[in-house]
Coordinates of C-alpha atoms and ligand atoms in Angstrom, one line a residue:
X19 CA -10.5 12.6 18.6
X20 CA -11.6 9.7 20.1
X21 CA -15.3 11.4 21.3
X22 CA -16.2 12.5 17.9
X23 CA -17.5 10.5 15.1
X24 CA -15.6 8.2 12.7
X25 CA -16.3 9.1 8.8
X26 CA -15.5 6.1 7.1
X27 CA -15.9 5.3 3.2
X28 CA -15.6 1.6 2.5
X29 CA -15.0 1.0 -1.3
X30 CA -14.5 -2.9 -1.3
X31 CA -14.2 -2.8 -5.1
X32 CA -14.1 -6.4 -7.7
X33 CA -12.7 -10.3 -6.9
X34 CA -12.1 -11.1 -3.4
X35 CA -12.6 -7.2 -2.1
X36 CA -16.5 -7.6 -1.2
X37 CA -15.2 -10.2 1.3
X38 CA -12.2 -9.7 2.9
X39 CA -14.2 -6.1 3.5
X40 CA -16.9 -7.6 5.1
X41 CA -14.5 -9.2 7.6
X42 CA -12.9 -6.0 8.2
X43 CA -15.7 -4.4 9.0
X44 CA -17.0 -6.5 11.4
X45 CA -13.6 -6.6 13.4
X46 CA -14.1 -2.8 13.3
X47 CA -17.4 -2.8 14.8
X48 CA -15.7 -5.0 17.6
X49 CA -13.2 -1.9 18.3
X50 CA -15.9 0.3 18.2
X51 CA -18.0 -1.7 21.1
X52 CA -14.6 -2.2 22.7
X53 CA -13.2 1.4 23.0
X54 CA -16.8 3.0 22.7
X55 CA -15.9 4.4 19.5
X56 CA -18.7 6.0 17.2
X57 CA -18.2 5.0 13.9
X58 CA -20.2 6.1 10.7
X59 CA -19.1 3.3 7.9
X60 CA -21.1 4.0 4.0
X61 CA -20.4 1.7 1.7
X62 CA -20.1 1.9 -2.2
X63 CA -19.0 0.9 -5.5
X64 CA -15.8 1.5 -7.2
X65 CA -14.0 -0.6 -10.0
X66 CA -15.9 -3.0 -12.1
X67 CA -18.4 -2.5 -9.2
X68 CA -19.1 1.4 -9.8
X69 CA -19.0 0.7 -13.9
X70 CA -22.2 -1.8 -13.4
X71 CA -23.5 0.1 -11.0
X72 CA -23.3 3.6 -12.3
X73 CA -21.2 3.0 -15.8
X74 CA -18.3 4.9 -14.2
X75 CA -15.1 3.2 -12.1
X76 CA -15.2 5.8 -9.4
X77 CA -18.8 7.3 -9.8
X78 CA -20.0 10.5 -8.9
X79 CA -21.6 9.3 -5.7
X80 CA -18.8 7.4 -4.7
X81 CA -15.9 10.1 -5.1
X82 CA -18.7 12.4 -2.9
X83 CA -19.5 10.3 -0.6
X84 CA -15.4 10.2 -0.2
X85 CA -14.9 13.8 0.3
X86 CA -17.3 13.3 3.1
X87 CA -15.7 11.4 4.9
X88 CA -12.4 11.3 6.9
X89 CA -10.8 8.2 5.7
X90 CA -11.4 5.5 3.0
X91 CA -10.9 1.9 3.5
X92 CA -10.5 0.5 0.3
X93 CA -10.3 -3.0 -1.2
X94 CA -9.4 -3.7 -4.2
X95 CA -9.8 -2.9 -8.0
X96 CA -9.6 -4.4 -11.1
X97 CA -10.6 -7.3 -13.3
X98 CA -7.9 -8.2 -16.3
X99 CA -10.2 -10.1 -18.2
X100 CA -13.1 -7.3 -18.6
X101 CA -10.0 -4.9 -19.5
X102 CA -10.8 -5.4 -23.2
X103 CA -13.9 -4.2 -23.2
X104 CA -13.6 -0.7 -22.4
X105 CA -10.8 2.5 -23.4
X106 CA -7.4 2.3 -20.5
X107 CA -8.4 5.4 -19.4
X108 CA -11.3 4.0 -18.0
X109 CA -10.1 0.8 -16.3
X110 CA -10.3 1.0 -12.7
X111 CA -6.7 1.0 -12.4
X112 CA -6.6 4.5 -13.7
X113 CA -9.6 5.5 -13.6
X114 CA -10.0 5.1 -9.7
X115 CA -7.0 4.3 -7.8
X116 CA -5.0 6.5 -9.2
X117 CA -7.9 9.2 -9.8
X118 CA -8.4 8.6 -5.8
X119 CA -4.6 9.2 -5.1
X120 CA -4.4 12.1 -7.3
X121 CA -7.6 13.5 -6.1
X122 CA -6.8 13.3 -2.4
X123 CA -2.8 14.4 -3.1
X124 CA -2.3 10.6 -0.8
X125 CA 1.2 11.1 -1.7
X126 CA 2.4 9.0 1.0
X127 CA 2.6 5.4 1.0
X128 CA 3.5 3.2 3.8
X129 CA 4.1 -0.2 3.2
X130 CA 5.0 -2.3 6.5
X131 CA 6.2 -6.0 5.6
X132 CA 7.0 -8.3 8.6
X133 CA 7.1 -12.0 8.5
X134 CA 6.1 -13.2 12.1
X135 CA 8.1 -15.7 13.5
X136 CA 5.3 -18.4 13.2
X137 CA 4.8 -18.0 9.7
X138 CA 8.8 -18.4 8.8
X139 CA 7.9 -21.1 6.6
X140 CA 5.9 -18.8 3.7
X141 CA 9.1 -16.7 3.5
X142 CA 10.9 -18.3 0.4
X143 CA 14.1 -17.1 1.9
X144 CA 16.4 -20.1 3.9
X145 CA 16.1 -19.4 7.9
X146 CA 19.5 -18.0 8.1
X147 CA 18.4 -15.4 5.6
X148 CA 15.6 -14.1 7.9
X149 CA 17.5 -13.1 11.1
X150 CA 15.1 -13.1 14.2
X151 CA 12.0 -12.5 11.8
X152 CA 11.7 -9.6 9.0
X153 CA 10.5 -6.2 9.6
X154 CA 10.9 -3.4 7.6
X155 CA 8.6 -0.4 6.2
X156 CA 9.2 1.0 2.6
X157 CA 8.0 4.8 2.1
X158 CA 6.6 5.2 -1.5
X159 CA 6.1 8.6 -2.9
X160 CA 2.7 8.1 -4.6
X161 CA 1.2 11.5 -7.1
X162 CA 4.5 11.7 -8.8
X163 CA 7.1 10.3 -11.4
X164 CA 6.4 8.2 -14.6
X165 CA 3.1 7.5 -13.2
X166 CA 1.4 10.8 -13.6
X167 CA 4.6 13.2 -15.3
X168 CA 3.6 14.6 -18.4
X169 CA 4.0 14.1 -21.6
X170 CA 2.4 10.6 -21.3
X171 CA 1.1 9.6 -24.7
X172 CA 1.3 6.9 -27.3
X173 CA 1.6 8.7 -31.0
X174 CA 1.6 7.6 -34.5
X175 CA 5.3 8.0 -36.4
X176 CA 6.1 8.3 -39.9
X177 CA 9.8 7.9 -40.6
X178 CA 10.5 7.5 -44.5
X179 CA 8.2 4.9 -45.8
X180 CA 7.9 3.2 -42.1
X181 CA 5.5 3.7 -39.6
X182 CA 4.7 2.7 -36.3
X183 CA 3.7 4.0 -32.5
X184 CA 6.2 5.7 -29.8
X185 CA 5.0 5.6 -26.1
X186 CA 6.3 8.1 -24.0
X187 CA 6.0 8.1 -20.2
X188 CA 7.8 11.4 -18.1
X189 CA 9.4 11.0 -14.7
X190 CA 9.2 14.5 -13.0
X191 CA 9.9 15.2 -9.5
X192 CA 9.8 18.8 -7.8
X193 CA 11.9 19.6 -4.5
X194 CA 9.1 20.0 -2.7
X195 CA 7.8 16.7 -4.0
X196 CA 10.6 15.1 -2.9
X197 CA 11.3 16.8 0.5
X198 CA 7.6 15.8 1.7
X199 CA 8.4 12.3 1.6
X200 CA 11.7 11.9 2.5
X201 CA 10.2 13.7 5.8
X202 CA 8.0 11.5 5.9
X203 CA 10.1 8.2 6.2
X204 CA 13.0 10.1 8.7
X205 CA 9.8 10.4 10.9
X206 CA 8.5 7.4 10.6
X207 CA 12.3 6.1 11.7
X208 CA 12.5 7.7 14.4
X209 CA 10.0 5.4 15.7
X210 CA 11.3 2.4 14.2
X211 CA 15.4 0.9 14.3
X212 CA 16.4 5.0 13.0
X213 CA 17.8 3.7 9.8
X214 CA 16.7 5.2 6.1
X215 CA 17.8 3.6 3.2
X216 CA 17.1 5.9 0.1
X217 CA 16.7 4.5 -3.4
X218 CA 17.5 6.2 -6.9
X219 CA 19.2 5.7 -10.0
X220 CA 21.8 8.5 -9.7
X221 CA 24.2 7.0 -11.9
X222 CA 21.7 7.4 -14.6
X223 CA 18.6 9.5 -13.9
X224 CA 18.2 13.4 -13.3
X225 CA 15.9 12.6 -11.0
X226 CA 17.8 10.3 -8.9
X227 CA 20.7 12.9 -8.8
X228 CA 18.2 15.7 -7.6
X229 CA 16.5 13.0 -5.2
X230 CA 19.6 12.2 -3.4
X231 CA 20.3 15.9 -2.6
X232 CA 17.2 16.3 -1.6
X233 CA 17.4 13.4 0.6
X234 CA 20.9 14.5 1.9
X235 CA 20.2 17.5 2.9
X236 CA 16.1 16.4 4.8
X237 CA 18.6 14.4 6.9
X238 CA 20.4 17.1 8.4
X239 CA 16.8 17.6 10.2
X240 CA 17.2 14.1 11.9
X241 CA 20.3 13.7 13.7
X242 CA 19.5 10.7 15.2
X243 CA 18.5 9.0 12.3
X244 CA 21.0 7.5 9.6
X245 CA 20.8 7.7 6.3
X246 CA 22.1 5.4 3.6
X247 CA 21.8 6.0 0.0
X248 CA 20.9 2.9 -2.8
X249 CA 20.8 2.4 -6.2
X250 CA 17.6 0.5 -7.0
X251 CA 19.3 -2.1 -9.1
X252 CA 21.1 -3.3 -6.1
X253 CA 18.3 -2.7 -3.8
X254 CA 16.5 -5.4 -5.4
X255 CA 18.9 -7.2 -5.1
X256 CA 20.1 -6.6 -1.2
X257 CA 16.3 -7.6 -0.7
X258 CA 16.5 -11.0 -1.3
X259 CA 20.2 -11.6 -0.1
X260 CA 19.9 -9.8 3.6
X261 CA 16.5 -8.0 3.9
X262 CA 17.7 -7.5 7.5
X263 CA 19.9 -4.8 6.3
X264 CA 16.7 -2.3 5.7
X265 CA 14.6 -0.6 8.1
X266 CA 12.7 2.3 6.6
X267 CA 12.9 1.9 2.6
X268 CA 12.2 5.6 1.0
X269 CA 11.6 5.1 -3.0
X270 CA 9.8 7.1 -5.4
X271 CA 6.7 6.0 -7.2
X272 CA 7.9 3.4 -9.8
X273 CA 10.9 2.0 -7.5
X274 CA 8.5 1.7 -4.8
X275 CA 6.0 -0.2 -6.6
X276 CA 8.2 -2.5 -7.6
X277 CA 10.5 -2.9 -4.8
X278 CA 7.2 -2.9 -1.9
X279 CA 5.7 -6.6 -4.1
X280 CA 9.6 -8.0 -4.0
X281 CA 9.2 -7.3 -0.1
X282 CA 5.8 -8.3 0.2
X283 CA 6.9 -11.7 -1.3
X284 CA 9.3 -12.3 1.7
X285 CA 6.7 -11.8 3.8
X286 CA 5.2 -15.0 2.9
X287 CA 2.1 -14.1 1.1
X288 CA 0.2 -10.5 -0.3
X289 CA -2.5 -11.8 1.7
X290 CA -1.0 -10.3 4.9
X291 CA 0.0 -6.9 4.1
X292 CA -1.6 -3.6 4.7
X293 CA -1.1 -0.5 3.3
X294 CA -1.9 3.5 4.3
X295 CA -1.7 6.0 1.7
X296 CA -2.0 9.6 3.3
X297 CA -2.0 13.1 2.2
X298 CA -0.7 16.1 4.4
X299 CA -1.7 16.4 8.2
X300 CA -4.0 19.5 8.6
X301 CA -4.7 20.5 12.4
X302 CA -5.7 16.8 13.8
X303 CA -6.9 15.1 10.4
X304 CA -4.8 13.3 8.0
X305 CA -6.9 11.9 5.5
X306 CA -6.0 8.3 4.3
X307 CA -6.8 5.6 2.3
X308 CA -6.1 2.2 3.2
X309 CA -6.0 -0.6 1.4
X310 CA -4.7 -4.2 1.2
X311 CA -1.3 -4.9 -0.7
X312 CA -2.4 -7.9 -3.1
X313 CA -4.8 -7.6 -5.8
X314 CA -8.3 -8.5 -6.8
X315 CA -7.4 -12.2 -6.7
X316 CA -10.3 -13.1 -9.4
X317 CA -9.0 -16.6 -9.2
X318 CA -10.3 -17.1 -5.5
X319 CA -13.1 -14.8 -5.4
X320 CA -16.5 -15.5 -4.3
X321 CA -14.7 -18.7 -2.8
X322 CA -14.4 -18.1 1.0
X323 CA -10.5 -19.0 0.4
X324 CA -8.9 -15.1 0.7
X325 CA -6.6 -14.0 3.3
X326 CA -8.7 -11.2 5.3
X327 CA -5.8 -10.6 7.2
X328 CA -4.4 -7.8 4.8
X329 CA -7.9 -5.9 4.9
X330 CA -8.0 -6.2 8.6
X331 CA -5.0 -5.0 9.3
X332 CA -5.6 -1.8 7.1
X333 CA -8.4 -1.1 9.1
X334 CA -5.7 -0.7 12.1
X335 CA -3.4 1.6 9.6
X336 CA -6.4 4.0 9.3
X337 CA -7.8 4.4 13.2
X338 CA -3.6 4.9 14.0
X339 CA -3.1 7.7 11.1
X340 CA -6.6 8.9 10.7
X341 CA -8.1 9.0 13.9
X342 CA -5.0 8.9 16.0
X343 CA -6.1 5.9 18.2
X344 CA -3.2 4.0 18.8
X345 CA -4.8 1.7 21.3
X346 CA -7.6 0.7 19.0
X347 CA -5.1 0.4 16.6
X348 CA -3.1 -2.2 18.3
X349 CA -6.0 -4.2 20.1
X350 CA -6.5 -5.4 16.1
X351 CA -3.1 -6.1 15.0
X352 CA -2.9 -7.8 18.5
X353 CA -6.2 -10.2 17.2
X354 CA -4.4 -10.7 14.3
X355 CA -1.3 -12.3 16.4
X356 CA -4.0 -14.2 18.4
X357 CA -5.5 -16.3 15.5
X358 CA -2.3 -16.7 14.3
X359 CA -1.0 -17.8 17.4
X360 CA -4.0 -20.0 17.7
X361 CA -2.6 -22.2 14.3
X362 CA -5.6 -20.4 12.2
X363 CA -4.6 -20.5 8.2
X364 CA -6.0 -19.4 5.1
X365 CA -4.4 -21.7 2.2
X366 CA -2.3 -19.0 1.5
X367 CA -0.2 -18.9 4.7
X368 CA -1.2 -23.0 5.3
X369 CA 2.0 -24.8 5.7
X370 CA 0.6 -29.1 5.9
X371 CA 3.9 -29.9 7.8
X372 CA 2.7 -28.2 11.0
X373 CA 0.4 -30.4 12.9
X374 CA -1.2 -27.3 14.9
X375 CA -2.0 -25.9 12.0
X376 CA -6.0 -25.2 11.5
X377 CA -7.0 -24.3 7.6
X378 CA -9.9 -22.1 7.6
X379 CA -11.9 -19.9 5.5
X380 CA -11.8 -16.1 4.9
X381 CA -15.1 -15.9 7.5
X382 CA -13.8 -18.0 10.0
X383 CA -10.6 -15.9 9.9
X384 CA -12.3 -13.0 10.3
X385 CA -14.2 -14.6 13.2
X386 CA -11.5 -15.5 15.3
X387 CA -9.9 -12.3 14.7
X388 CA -13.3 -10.4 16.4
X389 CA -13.5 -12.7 18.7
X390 CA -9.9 -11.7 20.1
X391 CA -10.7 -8.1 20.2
Ligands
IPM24 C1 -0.1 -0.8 -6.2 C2 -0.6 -1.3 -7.5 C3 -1.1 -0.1 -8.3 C4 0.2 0.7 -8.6 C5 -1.8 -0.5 -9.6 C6 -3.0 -1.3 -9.4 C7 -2.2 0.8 -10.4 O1 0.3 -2.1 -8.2 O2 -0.8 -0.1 -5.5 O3 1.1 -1.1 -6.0 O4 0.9 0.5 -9.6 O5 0.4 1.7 -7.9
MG25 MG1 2.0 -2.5 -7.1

């Protein structure tokens, strides 16, 4: 693949996602000089960008220029305090993430959390908790469950004289749904320490009954990889007590939110985690989307004080699933490990009791990381 051209869509989105992009794509126009690559990167607005720039969260240009291309790296979207001002349906939440995810059937999301050694510190575990360092991948089913299972409705009630509102929200899963993913993490553990925890709620939920079967049965294709069933009560809570336990974490969409920010957190900071969401492999393309874990950060924005690290890295998640190209792949998360190596630190991962340590901006992050390409 390497030969042909890149498509890329870069959506950087609201708060701190214009800059932590920018650094992003310049290390990715290192790896293109480096490896000779040809890349085609076209930018554009989504979020609270697209709505001033084209009154729409993901506007008709944007979602085009999308199918155009083979992958989309992706900021972030979303700004609570504007939220007022306009119908949920058309918050960027919904109204392009999701719409994106749906769109593109991405219903696979891999979430890899590792705390480096050096940055033990940010992990608000104690030492003994962490082992030799934490490294585990959750598997997040992403197009189905309460988030898009229908009904999903507020309505209006009259009971007697009384009357008030009902929400309802539907969690649906389909075999197939749930086969596609649970492949999805056995492969990815075959690579990894062969270990899949699954997580449901079977002691309660019809889905988590029909998701464990599922599950259980997938397995059978991958002998070599073993297979441990969770509920996710106690998954949240074997995450904090010995995280060392889990290798590949498969959960569906609501557990997996949920349970991928409680790893994320023992990683030290959001600031450092990437994220590929994919759809299915046809021939040689699977298309992605890739986008940092933490949010819009409004708080910081504009401020030079972000973690590019996150952004970067999902630029590595997309040439490896995308484009196939390991090595390029690698030479990034490798100039990640350099500047960290080298003592860099944004505030978030900035620990004052370590004399080697060098605070520095988002830019000069992103700097040091092209430098060590
Ligand atoms: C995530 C986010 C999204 C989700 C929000 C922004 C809709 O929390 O990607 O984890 O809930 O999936
Ligand atoms: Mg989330």
């Amino acid at each position: 693949m390497s030969s042909a051209t890149l498509k890329i869509a870069a959506l950087a989105g609201d708060g701190i996602g214009p800059e932590v992009m920018r650094e992003a794509i310049k290390v990715l126009r290192a790896v293109e000089q480096k490896f000779a690559l040809s890349i085609t990167l076209t930018e554009a607005p989504v979020g609270w960008a697209g709505i001033d720039a084209a009154g729409q969260a993901l506007p008709e240009a944007t979602l085009k220029l999308c199918r155009q291309s083979d992958a989309i790296l992706f900021g972030s979207v979303g700004l609570p305090d504007r939220d007022p001002t306009i119908p949920k349906e058309q918050r960027p939440e919904r109204a392009a993430l999701l719409r994106l995810r749906k769109e593109f059937s991405l219903f696979a999301n891999l979430r890899p959390v590792q705390l480096p050694k050096a940055l033990a510190y940010a992990c608000p575990l104690r030492p003994e908790r962490q082992g030799d360092g934490l490294d585990l991948l959750v598997v997040r089913e992403l197009t189905g469950g309460m988030y898009f299972g229908q009904p999903k409705l507020t309505e209006e009630i009259t009971d007697g004289t009384r009357h008030f509102r009902r929400a309802i929200d539907t969690m649906v899963y389909s075999e197939p749904e749930i086969e596609r993913i649970a492949h999805v993490a056995f492969q990815a553990a075959q690579w990894r320490r062969k270990k899949v925890t699954s997580i449901d709620k079977a002691n309660v939920l019809e889905n988590g009954v029909l998701w464990r079967e599922v599950v259980t049965r997938v397995a059978k294709d991958y002998p070599a990889v073993a297979l441990e069933h969770m509920f996710v009560d106690n998954a949240a809570m074997q995450l904090v007590l010995r995280p060392t336990q889990f290798d590949v974490v498969l959960c569906e969409n609501l557990f997996g939110d949920i349970l991928s920010d409680e790893a994320a957190a023992l990683a030290g900071s959001l600031g450092m985690l990437p994220s590929a969401s994919l759809g299915a492999t046809t021939g040689e393309q699977t298309f992605g989307l890739y986008e940092p874990a933490g949010g819009t950060a409004p708080d910081i924005a504009g401020k030079n004080l972000a973690n590019p690290i996150a952004q970067i890295l999902s630029s590595a998640l997309l040439l490896r699933y995308s484009f196939k190209l390991e090595a390029a792949a690698r030479a990034i998360e490798g100039a990640v490990s350099a500047a960290i190596a080298q003592g860099l630190r944004t505030g978030d991962i900035y620990n004052p009791a370590d004399p080697a340590a060098k605070k520095v901006g988002t830019q000069e992050m992103g700097d040091a990381i092209e430098a060590a390409i």
